[in-house]
Amino acid sequence: MPVTTLRQAVLWAQSRLNENARFDAAQLACHAYGLNMTQLRLRGELPVDTQQLDSLVARRAAGEPLQYLLGQWEFYGLPFAVGPGVLIPRPETELLVDFALRCLEGQERPCVWDLCAGSGCVGLSVARRRPDARVFLLELSDKATPYLQKNAANCPNARVVQGDVFDKPAAAEPIQLILSNPPYVPSGEIDGLSAEVRHEPREALDGGPDGLRFYQALRENWFPLLAAGGAMAMECGEGQSQRLARQYFQGFAAQTLRDHNGIERVVVVTRHQAPPNRLPQ
Ligand code: GLN
């Protein structure tokens, strides 16, 4: 079996990778040898077998996302199980959680739904920080749902529901907050995405011809379930927010939130207290 020192193994891994080579090599080595970053730095002379690292590096060099190889990724300070079949949590999506926590301040035992929940990173981040909230996470995909269930396993105030946002929902009580990061990439743009993103499930990315297919279902099926004063916050792609706010949610109380890159990334629609909001015909 090929044996070398840990330091040599990491350097070799680095030389085989391109972008973020140092970071990726270190992360993969930590994963292969069961070490944290500090241990990796301190134990350079440790003799190691390179076989497992070798196969991880080959897969990474061929474009598999680092997050899938690690099997876990951090979002809002919490670890989430991820792998082929589920969308990888993105840093810009933390904006939805920031908004949710602000929005729920002062509300007791709120009912929250996370639609197209994927790994559950949005809804579960809210559930962990608001143990009094009742958080429902809706996901359709058979491949994504096991990750969601695993991530929700030790979260007593979260419930996983398998279902489709395009079906009439079975929510039994008024909802204070609806959160969603639906698929929003226009179908024609998917093939042009990076090799990493193309390893992610198409059904988590493909938002139909204009990328906006899911927002219609959110408006028609879910918005009417909001309690008076409730809000629906939806992530969207670059350049989609104005069309969503002006066209899809015309006549609703809509606002947009910018991410760290200054991109309008979240559209928030609020249900008026009175008179009740009407869906445009
Ligand atoms: N932000 C993702 C990307 O473009 C898309 C996620 C989504 O469709 N919800 O890589």
XYZ file of C-alpha atoms and ligand atoms in Angstrom, residues 87 90 92 181-185 197 204-205 235, ligand 1:
22
model
C -28.666 20.826 -3.299
C -25.085 28.248 -0.335
C -26.238 33.619 0.231
C -35.395 28.520 -1.883
C -37.087 26.942 -4.903
C -35.355 25.889 -8.119
C -34.956 29.129 -10.091
C -32.347 28.622 -12.798
C -23.228 22.603 -10.103
C -33.297 21.411 -7.418
C -32.093 23.966 -9.973
C -34.870 33.316 -2.566
N -28.043 29.390 -6.213
C -28.081 28.208 -7.012
C -27.109 28.355 -8.162
O -27.313 29.117 -9.058
C -29.457 27.914 -7.499
C -30.288 27.396 -6.408
C -31.707 27.314 -6.784
O -32.107 27.140 -7.937
N -32.502 27.471 -5.796
O -26.116 27.709 -8.166
